[in-house]
PDB file of C-alpha atoms and ligand atoms in Angstrom:
ATOM      1  CA  MET A   1      42.624  -0.159  28.725  1.00  0.00           C
ATOM      2  CA  SER A   2      45.057   2.386  28.806  1.00  0.00           C
ATOM      3  CA  GLY A   3      44.069   6.124  28.130  1.00  0.00           C
ATOM      4  CA  MET A   4      46.781   6.094  25.371  1.00  0.00           C
ATOM      5  CA  SER A   5      45.618   2.996  23.318  1.00  0.00           C
ATOM      6  CA  ARG A   6      41.516   4.179  24.215  1.00  0.00           C
ATOM      7  CA  ARG A   7      42.817   7.324  22.010  1.00  0.00           C
ATOM      8  CA  LYS A   8      44.371   5.702  19.398  1.00  0.00           C
ATOM      9  CA  LEU A   9      41.862   3.442  18.841  1.00  0.00           C
ATOM     10  CA  ILE A  10      38.804   6.509  19.096  1.00  0.00           C
ATOM     11  CA  THR A  11      41.046   8.893  16.475  1.00  0.00           C
ATOM     12  CA  ALA A  12      41.717   5.960  14.493  1.00  0.00           C
ATOM     13  CA  GLY A  13      37.817   5.110  14.385  1.00  0.00           C
ATOM     14  CA  LEU A  14      37.156   8.921  13.914  1.00  0.00           C
ATOM     15  CA  ALA A  15      39.470   9.155  10.704  1.00  0.00           C
ATOM     16  CA  THR A  16      38.466   5.769   9.241  1.00  0.00           C
ATOM     17  CA  VAL A  17      34.549   6.083   9.151  1.00  0.00           C
ATOM     18  CA  ALA A  18      35.081  10.036   8.186  1.00  0.00           C
ATOM     19  CA  GLY A  19      36.899   8.263   5.038  1.00  0.00           C
ATOM     20  CA  ALA A  20      34.791   5.726   4.363  1.00  0.00           C
ATOM     21  CA  SER A  21      31.240   6.303   5.135  1.00  0.00           C
ATOM     22  CA  GLY A  22      30.865   9.760   5.672  1.00  0.00           C
ATOM     23  CA  LEU A  23      30.919  12.061   8.708  1.00  0.00           C
ATOM     24  CA  ALA A  24      27.319  11.573  10.076  1.00  0.00           C
ATOM     25  CA  VAL A  25      28.775   7.846  11.683  1.00  0.00           C
ATOM     26  CA  ALA A  26      32.128  10.351  12.697  1.00  0.00           C
ATOM     27  CA  ALA A  27      29.925  12.298  14.468  1.00  0.00           C
ATOM     28  CA  LYS A  28      27.869   9.426  16.157  1.00  0.00           C
ATOM     29  CA  LEU A  29      31.140   7.792  17.194  1.00  0.00           C
ATOM     30  CA  ALA A  30      32.423  11.667  18.812  1.00  0.00           C
ATOM     31  CA  ALA A  31      28.968  12.046  20.346  1.00  0.00           C
ATOM     32  CA  HIS A  32      29.567   8.802  22.160  1.00  0.00           C
ATOM     33  CA  TYR A  33      32.836  10.297  23.711  1.00  0.00           C
ATOM     34  CA  GLY A  34      31.331  13.428  24.451  1.00  0.00           C
ATOM     35  CA  LEU A  35      33.153  15.400  21.857  1.00  0.00           C
ATOM     36  CA  ILE A  36      30.495  17.531  20.163  1.00  0.00           C
ATOM     37  CA  PRO A  37      30.803  21.040  20.116  1.00  0.00           C
ATOM     38  CA  PRO A  38      27.950  23.291  20.783  1.00  0.00           C
ATOM     39  CA  ASP A  39      27.309  24.186  16.939  1.00  0.00           C
ATOM     40  CA  ALA A  40      27.328  20.677  15.755  1.00  0.00           C
ATOM     41  CA  GLY A  41      23.809  21.155  14.373  1.00  0.00           C
ATOM     42  CA  THR A  42      24.879  24.216  12.345  1.00  0.00           C
ATOM     43  CA  LEU A  43      25.859  24.951   8.765  1.00  0.00           C
ATOM     44  CA  TYR A  44      29.411  23.079   9.890  1.00  0.00           C
ATOM     45  CA  GLY A  45      27.859  20.120  11.240  1.00  0.00           C
ATOM     46  CA  ALA A  46      29.875  17.253  10.974  1.00  0.00           C
ATOM     47  CA  GLY A  47      33.296  18.826  10.018  1.00  0.00           C
ATOM     48  CA  GLU A  48      33.031  20.695  13.353  1.00  0.00           C
ATOM     49  CA  THR A  49      32.682  17.982  15.253  1.00  0.00           C
ATOM     50  CA  LEU A  50      35.548  16.251  13.520  1.00  0.00           C
ATOM     51  CA  THR A  51      37.906  19.282  14.069  1.00  0.00           C
ATOM     52  CA  TYR A  52      36.917  19.835  17.625  1.00  0.00           C
ATOM     53  CA  ALA A  53      37.044  15.835  18.333  1.00  0.00           C
ATOM     54  CA  ALA A  54      40.415  15.872  16.851  1.00  0.00           C
ATOM     55  CA  GLN A  55      41.839  18.699  18.710  1.00  0.00           C
ATOM     56  CA  ARG A  56      40.424  17.635  22.155  1.00  0.00           C
ATOM     57  CA  LEU A  57      42.138  13.883  21.449  1.00  0.00           C
ATOM     58  CA  LEU A  58      45.475  14.859  20.416  1.00  0.00           C
ATOM     59  CA  GLY A  59      45.853  18.239  21.787  1.00  0.00           C
ATOM     60  CA  ARG A  60      44.206  18.576  24.979  1.00  0.00           C
ATOM     61  CA  HIS A  61      47.084  19.869  26.941  1.00  0.00           C
ATOM     62  CA  ALA A  62      49.319  21.426  23.699  1.00  0.00           C
ATOM     63  CA  LEU A  63      50.704  24.658  24.308  1.00  0.00           C
ATOM     64  CA  ALA A  64      50.471  27.689  22.271  1.00  0.00           C
ATOM     65  CA  ARG A  65      53.318  28.786  20.518  1.00  0.00           C
ATOM     66  CA  GLU A  66      55.296  31.242  22.574  1.00  0.00           C
ATOM     67  CA  PHE A  67      57.775  33.943  21.165  1.00  0.00           C
ATOM     68  CA  ALA A  68      60.994  35.564  22.028  1.00  0.00           C
ATOM     69  CA  PRO A  69      60.587  39.502  23.160  1.00  0.00           C
ATOM     70  CA  SER A  70      62.321  40.220  20.016  1.00  0.00           C
ATOM     71  CA  GLN A  71      59.255  38.986  17.880  1.00  0.00           C
ATOM     72  CA  ILE A  72      56.345  41.569  19.793  1.00  0.00           C
ATOM     73  CA  SER A  73      54.930  43.345  16.940  1.00  0.00           C
ATOM     74  CA  THR A  74      56.373  47.110  16.946  1.00  0.00           C
ATOM     75  CA  TYR A  75      52.479  48.105  15.876  1.00  0.00           C
ATOM     76  CA  PRO A  76      49.913  45.650  17.192  1.00  0.00           C
ATOM     77  CA  PHE A  77      46.737  46.210  15.412  1.00  0.00           C
ATOM     78  CA  ALA A  78      43.827  47.216  17.851  1.00  0.00           C
ATOM     79  CA  ASN A  79      40.508  46.174  15.976  1.00  0.00           C
ATOM     80  CA  ALA A  80      37.876  48.817  16.351  1.00  0.00           C
ATOM     81  CA  VAL A  81      35.193  48.804  18.960  1.00  0.00           C
ATOM     82  CA  ASP A  82      31.789  49.978  19.072  1.00  0.00           C
ATOM     83  CA  ARG A  83      31.637  53.236  21.435  1.00  0.00           C
ATOM     84  CA  LEU A  84      31.803  52.222  24.765  1.00  0.00           C
ATOM     85  CA  GLY A  85      29.662  54.514  26.395  1.00  0.00           C
ATOM     86  CA  ASP A  86      29.306  57.106  29.437  1.00  0.00           C
ATOM     87  CA  GLN A  87      29.333  54.525  32.072  1.00  0.00           C
ATOM     88  CA  PHE A  88      32.424  52.940  30.981  1.00  0.00           C
ATOM     89  CA  GLN A  89      34.055  56.163  30.734  1.00  0.00           C
ATOM     90  CA  ARG A  90      33.208  56.879  34.436  1.00  0.00           C
ATOM     91  CA  LEU A  91      34.766  53.549  35.277  1.00  0.00           C
ATOM     92  CA  GLN A  92      37.897  54.317  33.386  1.00  0.00           C
ATOM     93  CA  GLN A  93      38.147  58.006  34.621  1.00  0.00           C
ATOM     94  CA  GLY A  94      38.220  55.862  37.860  1.00  0.00           C
ATOM     95  CA  ALA A  95      40.980  53.845  37.001  1.00  0.00           C
ATOM     96  CA  PHE A  96      38.779  51.208  36.807  1.00  0.00           C
ATOM     97  CA  ALA A  97      38.696  50.506  40.882  1.00  0.00           C
ATOM     98  CA  ASP A  98      35.178  49.801  40.462  1.00  0.00           C
ATOM     99  CA  TRP A  99      35.331  47.381  37.896  1.00  0.00           C
ATOM    100  CA  ARG A 100      34.304  44.112  39.100  1.00  0.00           C
ATOM    101  CA  LEU A 101      34.835  40.463  37.417  1.00  0.00           C
ATOM    102  CA  ALA A 102      31.666  38.104  38.664  1.00  0.00           C
ATOM    103  CA  VAL A 103      32.593  34.214  38.512  1.00  0.00           C
ATOM    104  CA  ASP A 104      29.342  32.576  38.856  1.00  0.00           C
ATOM    105  CA  GLY A 105      26.974  29.164  37.813  1.00  0.00           C
ATOM    106  CA  MET A 106      28.057  25.714  39.116  1.00  0.00           C
ATOM    107  CA  VAL A 107      30.496  27.015  41.554  1.00  0.00           C
ATOM    108  CA  ALA A 108      30.665  26.253  45.437  1.00  0.00           C
ATOM    109  CA  ARG A 109      31.687  29.873  45.942  1.00  0.00           C
ATOM    110  CA  PRO A 110      30.410  32.798  43.667  1.00  0.00           C
ATOM    111  CA  ALA A 111      33.276  35.764  43.519  1.00  0.00           C
ATOM    112  CA  LEU A 112      33.537  39.505  42.738  1.00  0.00           C
ATOM    113  CA  PHE A 113      37.106  40.252  41.901  1.00  0.00           C
ATOM    114  CA  SER A 114      38.153  43.954  41.405  1.00  0.00           C
ATOM    115  CA  PRO A 115      41.229  44.287  38.988  1.00  0.00           C
ATOM    116  CA  ALA A 116      43.713  45.185  42.173  1.00  0.00           C
ATOM    117  CA  GLU A 117      42.499  41.777  43.520  1.00  0.00           C
ATOM    118  CA  LEU A 118      43.381  39.893  40.160  1.00  0.00           C
ATOM    119  CA  LYS A 119      46.546  41.556  39.995  1.00  0.00           C
ATOM    120  CA  SER A 120      47.657  40.373  43.925  1.00  0.00           C
ATOM    121  CA  PHE A 121      47.189  36.626  42.378  1.00  0.00           C
ATOM    122  CA  PRO A 122      49.737  34.477  41.089  1.00  0.00           C
ATOM    123  CA  SER A 123      50.490  35.689  37.268  1.00  0.00           C
ATOM    124  CA  ARG A 124      51.538  34.422  34.110  1.00  0.00           C
ATOM    125  CA  THR A 125      53.283  36.373  31.245  1.00  0.00           C
ATOM    126  CA  GLN A 126      53.284  35.095  27.892  1.00  0.00           C
ATOM    127  CA  ILE A 127      54.124  36.353  24.286  1.00  0.00           C
ATOM    128  CA  THR A 128      51.810  35.124  21.928  1.00  0.00           C
ATOM    129  CA  GLU A 129      50.086  35.496  18.942  1.00  0.00           C
ATOM    130  CA  ILE A 130      46.232  36.831  18.128  1.00  0.00           C
ATOM    131  CA  ALA A 131      44.993  36.020  14.922  1.00  0.00           C
ATOM    132  CA  CYS A 132      41.505  37.427  13.331  1.00  0.00           C
ATOM    133  CA  GLU A 133      39.548  35.422  11.185  1.00  0.00           C
ATOM    134  CA  GLU A 134      39.581  38.271   8.638  1.00  0.00           C
ATOM    135  CA  GLY A 135      43.660  36.878   8.126  1.00  0.00           C
ATOM    136  CA  TRP A 136      46.055  39.680  10.040  1.00  0.00           C
ATOM    137  CA  SER A 137      47.839  38.660  13.440  1.00  0.00           C
ATOM    138  CA  TYR A 138      49.931  40.137  15.894  1.00  0.00           C
ATOM    139  CA  ILE A 139      52.639  39.259  18.407  1.00  0.00           C
ATOM    140  CA  ALA A 140      52.317  40.731  22.047  1.00  0.00           C
ATOM    141  CA  GLU A 141      53.224  40.036  25.912  1.00  0.00           C
ATOM    142  CA  TRP A 142      50.250  39.285  27.824  1.00  0.00           C
ATOM    143  CA  LYS A 143      50.183  39.501  31.763  1.00  0.00           C
ATOM    144  CA  GLY A 144      47.371  37.813  33.911  1.00  0.00           C
ATOM    145  CA  VAL A 145      46.039  35.574  36.072  1.00  0.00           C
ATOM    146  CA  PRO A 146      45.472  31.891  35.031  1.00  0.00           C
ATOM    147  CA  LEU A 147      42.022  31.076  34.812  1.00  0.00           C
ATOM    148  CA  SER A 148      42.477  27.873  36.116  1.00  0.00           C
ATOM    149  CA  HIS A 149      43.268  29.408  39.622  1.00  0.00           C
ATOM    150  CA  LEU A 150      40.279  31.224  39.780  1.00  0.00           C
ATOM    151  CA  MET A 151      38.521  27.953  39.126  1.00  0.00           C
ATOM    152  CA  ASP A 152      39.825  26.930  42.101  1.00  0.00           C
ATOM    153  CA  LEU A 153      38.857  30.084  43.964  1.00  0.00           C
ATOM    154  CA  VAL A 154      35.195  29.642  43.556  1.00  0.00           C
ATOM    155  CA  GLY A 155      35.086  25.596  43.472  1.00  0.00           C
ATOM    156  CA  VAL A 156      34.041  24.446  40.339  1.00  0.00           C
ATOM    157  CA  LEU A 157      31.280  21.679  40.580  1.00  0.00           C
ATOM    158  CA  PRO A 158      31.791  18.318  39.146  1.00  0.00           C
ATOM    159  CA  GLN A 159      28.954  18.801  36.176  1.00  0.00           C
ATOM    160  CA  VAL A 160      30.535  21.833  34.694  1.00  0.00           C
ATOM    161  CA  ARG A 161      31.453  21.572  31.154  1.00  0.00           C
ATOM    162  CA  TYR A 162      31.773  25.226  30.060  1.00  0.00           C
ATOM    163  CA  VAL A 163      32.538  28.804  31.286  1.00  0.00           C
ATOM    164  CA  PHE A 164      30.414  31.412  29.345  1.00  0.00           C
ATOM    165  CA  TYR A 165      31.891  34.727  29.501  1.00  0.00           C
ATOM    166  CA  ARG A 166      30.251  38.307  28.613  1.00  0.00           C
ATOM    167  CA  SER A 167      31.701  41.703  28.151  1.00  0.00           C
ATOM    168  CA  PHE A 168      31.016  45.235  28.956  1.00  0.00           C
ATOM    169  CA  GLN A 169      29.354  44.958  25.459  1.00  0.00           C
ATOM    170  CA  SER A 170      26.740  43.319  25.907  1.00  0.00           C
ATOM    171  CA  ASP A 171      26.834  41.867  22.469  1.00  0.00           C
ATOM    172  CA  TRP A 172      30.116  40.476  22.661  1.00  0.00           C
ATOM    173  CA  TYR A 173      30.042  36.908  24.495  1.00  0.00           C
ATOM    174  CA  GLU A 174      31.864  33.368  24.578  1.00  0.00           C
ATOM    175  CA  SER A 175      32.265  30.133  25.984  1.00  0.00           C
ATOM    176  CA  ILE A 176      35.180  27.865  25.964  1.00  0.00           C
ATOM    177  CA  ASP A 177      35.312  24.176  27.399  1.00  0.00           C
ATOM    178  CA  MET A 178      37.091  22.808  30.538  1.00  0.00           C
ATOM    179  CA  ALA A 179      39.825  21.706  28.332  1.00  0.00           C
ATOM    180  CA  ASP A 180      40.848  25.423  27.620  1.00  0.00           C
ATOM    181  CA  ALA A 181      39.291  26.994  30.728  1.00  0.00           C
ATOM    182  CA  LEU A 182      42.100  24.877  32.728  1.00  0.00           C
ATOM    183  CA  HIS A 183      44.797  25.500  30.169  1.00  0.00           C
ATOM    184  CA  PRO A 184      47.521  26.961  31.449  1.00  0.00           C
ATOM    185  CA  GLN A 185      47.935  29.829  28.746  1.00  0.00           C
ATOM    186  CA  THR A 186      44.233  30.751  29.065  1.00  0.00           C
ATOM    187  CA  LEU A 187      44.517  33.752  31.397  1.00  0.00           C
ATOM    188  CA  VAL A 188      42.110  36.699  32.630  1.00  0.00           C
ATOM    189  CA  THR A 189      44.798  39.537  31.335  1.00  0.00           C
ATOM    190  CA  TYR A 190      45.464  43.168  32.743  1.00  0.00           C
ATOM    191  CA  GLY A 191      49.068  43.814  31.453  1.00  0.00           C
ATOM    192  CA  MET A 192      50.058  44.081  27.591  1.00  0.00           C
ATOM    193  CA  ASN A 193      53.958  44.708  26.460  1.00  0.00           C
ATOM    194  CA  GLY A 194      54.933  45.668  30.230  1.00  0.00           C
ATOM    195  CA  GLY A 195      52.229  47.995  31.223  1.00  0.00           C
ATOM    196  CA  GLU A 196      48.448  48.498  32.066  1.00  0.00           C
ATOM    197  CA  LEU A 197      46.061  46.775  29.384  1.00  0.00           C
ATOM    198  CA  PRO A 198      44.757  49.461  27.494  1.00  0.00           C
ATOM    199  CA  VAL A 199      41.263  50.212  26.914  1.00  0.00           C
ATOM    200  CA  GLY A 200      41.816  49.734  22.854  1.00  0.00           C
ATOM    201  CA  PHE A 201      42.948  46.532  23.616  1.00  0.00           C
ATOM    202  CA  GLY A 202      40.305  45.444  25.890  1.00  0.00           C
ATOM    203  CA  GLY A 203      41.317  46.758  29.173  1.00  0.00           C
ATOM    204  CA  PRO A 204      40.969  46.697  32.078  1.00  0.00           C
ATOM    205  CA  LEU A 205      40.246  42.795  31.796  1.00  0.00           C
ATOM    206  CA  ARG A 206      40.394  40.603  28.758  1.00  0.00           C
ATOM    207  CA  LEU A 207      40.502  36.962  28.464  1.00  0.00           C
ATOM    208  CA  ARG A 208      43.354  35.549  26.162  1.00  0.00           C
ATOM    209  CA  VAL A 209      42.469  32.226  24.844  1.00  0.00           C
ATOM    210  CA  PRO A 210      45.792  31.875  22.672  1.00  0.00           C
ATOM    211  CA  ARG A 211      44.954  28.297  21.037  1.00  0.00           C
ATOM    212  CA  GLN A 212      41.495  30.019  19.933  1.00  0.00           C
ATOM    213  CA  LEU A 213      41.130  32.677  17.120  1.00  0.00           C
ATOM    214  CA  GLY A 214      40.780  36.670  18.057  1.00  0.00           C
ATOM    215  CA  TYR A 215      37.168  36.316  18.533  1.00  0.00           C
ATOM    216  CA  LYS A 216      37.452  34.107  21.455  1.00  0.00           C
ATOM    217  CA  SER A 217      39.635  36.730  23.047  1.00  0.00           C
ATOM    218  CA  VAL A 218      36.823  39.063  24.464  1.00  0.00           C
ATOM    219  CA  LYS A 219      37.398  42.306  25.607  1.00  0.00           C
ATOM    220  CA  TYR A 220      36.180  44.059  28.802  1.00  0.00           C
ATOM    221  CA  ILE A 221      34.982  40.780  30.489  1.00  0.00           C
ATOM    222  CA  THR A 222      32.723  41.379  33.195  1.00  0.00           C
ATOM    223  CA  ARG A 223      31.113  38.060  34.334  1.00  0.00           C
ATOM    224  CA  LEU A 224      32.142  34.478  33.679  1.00  0.00           C
ATOM    225  CA  THR A 225      29.327  31.637  34.528  1.00  0.00           C
ATOM    226  CA  LEU A 226      30.176  28.219  34.768  1.00  0.00           C
ATOM    227  CA  THR A 227      27.685  25.637  33.428  1.00  0.00           C
ATOM    228  CA  ASP A 228      26.946  22.219  32.211  1.00  0.00           C
ATOM    229  CA  SER A 229      25.250  23.267  28.850  1.00  0.00           C
ATOM    230  CA  LEU A 230      25.195  26.679  26.762  1.00  0.00           C
ATOM    231  CA  LYS A 231      21.053  26.095  25.605  1.00  0.00           C
ATOM    232  CA  SER A 232      20.172  29.023  27.871  1.00  0.00           C
ATOM    233  CA  PHE A 233      22.918  31.311  27.058  1.00  0.00           C
ATOM    234  CA  GLY A 234      23.156  34.040  24.330  1.00  0.00           C
ATOM    235  CA  HIS A 235      21.062  32.598  21.853  1.00  0.00           C
ATOM    236  CA  GLY A 236      21.370  29.607  22.547  1.00  0.00           C
ATOM    237  CA  MET A 237      24.870  28.689  21.878  1.00  0.00           C
ATOM    238  CA  GLY A 238      26.455  30.790  24.549  1.00  0.00           C
ATOM    239  CA  SER A 239      29.160  32.120  21.687  1.00  0.00           C
ATOM    240  CA  ALA A 240      28.653  35.336  19.848  1.00  0.00           C
ATOM    241  CA  ALA A 241      30.739  33.950  16.728  1.00  0.00           C
ATOM    242  CA  ALA A 242      28.808  30.831  16.123  1.00  0.00           C
ATOM    243  CA  GLU A 243      25.458  32.333  16.394  1.00  0.00           C
ATOM    244  CA  GLY A 244      27.303  34.700  13.566  1.00  0.00           C
ATOM    245  CA  GLY A 245      27.873  31.866  11.516  1.00  0.00           C
ATOM    246  CA  TYR A 246      31.463  31.288  12.887  1.00  0.00           C
ATOM    247  CA  ALA A 247      32.892  28.301  14.392  1.00  0.00           C
ATOM    248  CA  TRP A 248      32.065  27.630  18.142  1.00  0.00           C
ATOM    249  CA  TYR A 249      35.429  25.947  18.056  1.00  0.00           C
ATOM    250  CA  ALA A 250      37.983  28.160  16.992  1.00  0.00           C
ATOM    251  CA  GLY A 251      41.355  26.223  17.321  1.00  0.00           C
ATOM    252  CA  ILE A 252      44.624  27.706  15.674  1.00  0.00           C
TER     253      ILE A 252
HETATM  254  N1  MTE B   1      34.363  43.164  23.827  1.00  0.00           N
HETATM  255  C1  MTE B   1      34.813  42.800  22.571  1.00  0.00           C
HETATM  256  N2  MTE B   1      35.604  41.798  22.121  1.00  0.00           N
HETATM  257  C2  MTE B   1      36.296  41.660  20.970  1.00  0.00           C
HETATM  258  C3  MTE B   1      35.979  42.091  20.042  1.00  0.00           C
HETATM  259  C4  MTE B   1      35.145  43.230  20.380  1.00  0.00           C
HETATM  260  O1  MTE B   1      35.171  43.990  19.393  1.00  0.00           O
HETATM  261  N3  MTE B   1      34.634  43.234  21.257  1.00  0.00           N
HETATM  262  N4  MTE B   1      36.805  41.978  18.870  1.00  0.00           N
HETATM  263  C5  MTE B   1      36.867  40.509  18.583  1.00  0.00           C
HETATM  264  C6  MTE B   1      37.813  40.206  17.353  1.00  0.00           C
HETATM  265  S1  MTE B   1      36.862  39.300  16.157  1.00  0.00           S
HETATM  266  C7  MTE B   1      39.048  40.019  17.509  1.00  0.00           C
HETATM  267  S2  MTE B   1      39.792  39.310  16.196  1.00  0.00           S
HETATM  268  C8  MTE B   1      40.116  40.292  18.407  1.00  0.00           C
HETATM  269  C9  MTE B   1      41.014  41.626  18.349  1.00  0.00           C
HETATM  270  O2  MTE B   1      41.905  41.740  19.323  1.00  0.00           O
HETATM  271  P1  MTE B   1      42.593  43.363  19.083  1.00  0.00           P
HETATM  272  O3  MTE B   1      41.945  44.437  18.978  1.00  0.00           O
HETATM  273  O4  MTE B   1      43.748  42.871  19.976  1.00  0.00           O
HETATM  274  O5  MTE B   1      43.261  43.199  17.714  1.00  0.00           O
HETATM  275  O6  MTE B   1      39.361  41.139  19.754  1.00  0.00           O
HETATM  276  C10 MTE B   1      37.860  40.275  19.946  1.00  0.00           C
HETATM  277  N5  MTE B   1      37.280  40.392  20.845  1.00  0.00           N
HETATM  278 MO1   MO B   2      38.625  39.164  14.247  1.00  0.00          MO
END
C-alpha cells in the first residue's frame, strides 16, 4: 500500500473509531502504528494520543508559520526565570566561551560544542511566534543551527525515538520526537532579532521548537541525549511540563 493511502486509512480509522466507540479503540490503533506519546497514560490519556497521532499522520513536515520583518514584536515578552546563580554569572562574564552543549546517548560520535563552534555551522534565520500556555505570545527572529545538522554530525543510531534536552536550570528539561528533532525549523539558537540571544531569552543557547508551545523551547541548554525511551529521564516522562500536568506534545 502506498504511504498516502495507508495514511488516509489510518486517519479515517482513527476518526471513525473515536466517534463511534470511544477513544480507547483509537488509542489501540495508534499504538499499533507507534503513535503513542509518552504521556498517554496520564490524565489526558486517549485524547492526547488522538491529537498526537493526527498531527503526526497529517503534519509531519508542515512548517510553523513564518512572518515578515515588519511583524516582529517591538516588546517581546521575556518570561521571568529563576535566579541563574554564580556559576552562570561566571560563564556570562567570560562571554560564554566556556559554555558547552553536549550531544550524547544513542549516537555514534558523542560531541561537545561551544557556542563559537555552533556559530560556524550552517545557520537558519526565521521569524516565528512563541506562544506560552498562559495565553501571551510574541514574534521574533531567531538564528541558529538546525538540530538536524547536529544529529548528522553525531550519527543517530537507528533505534533513537526521542531527543531529551536539559537546561542549566536543572528543573527545566523536555523532549521531542524525531519528527520535530529533524524538522528544518527546530534550531539550536544563539541569535535573536539581529543580535546575540539575550540571557533573558535563553542565551547563550536555546532550543527553539516553533511547532510547539513555548515551554518546549527550553533556555540555557547544556545537553541533548538521544534515546529510544524516556522512562529513565526526568521523573519518567522526560518532560518537566508533562510531569507537571501539561501535554507532552504541545503542537500548535
Ligand atoms: N530554562 C528555562 N526554559 C524555559 C522557561 C524557563 O523558565 N526556564 N520557561 C518556558 C516557558 S513556560 C515559556 S512560555 C517560554 C517563554 O519564553 P520567553 O521568555 O522568550 O518569552 O520559555 C520556556 N523555556
Ligand atoms: Mo509558558
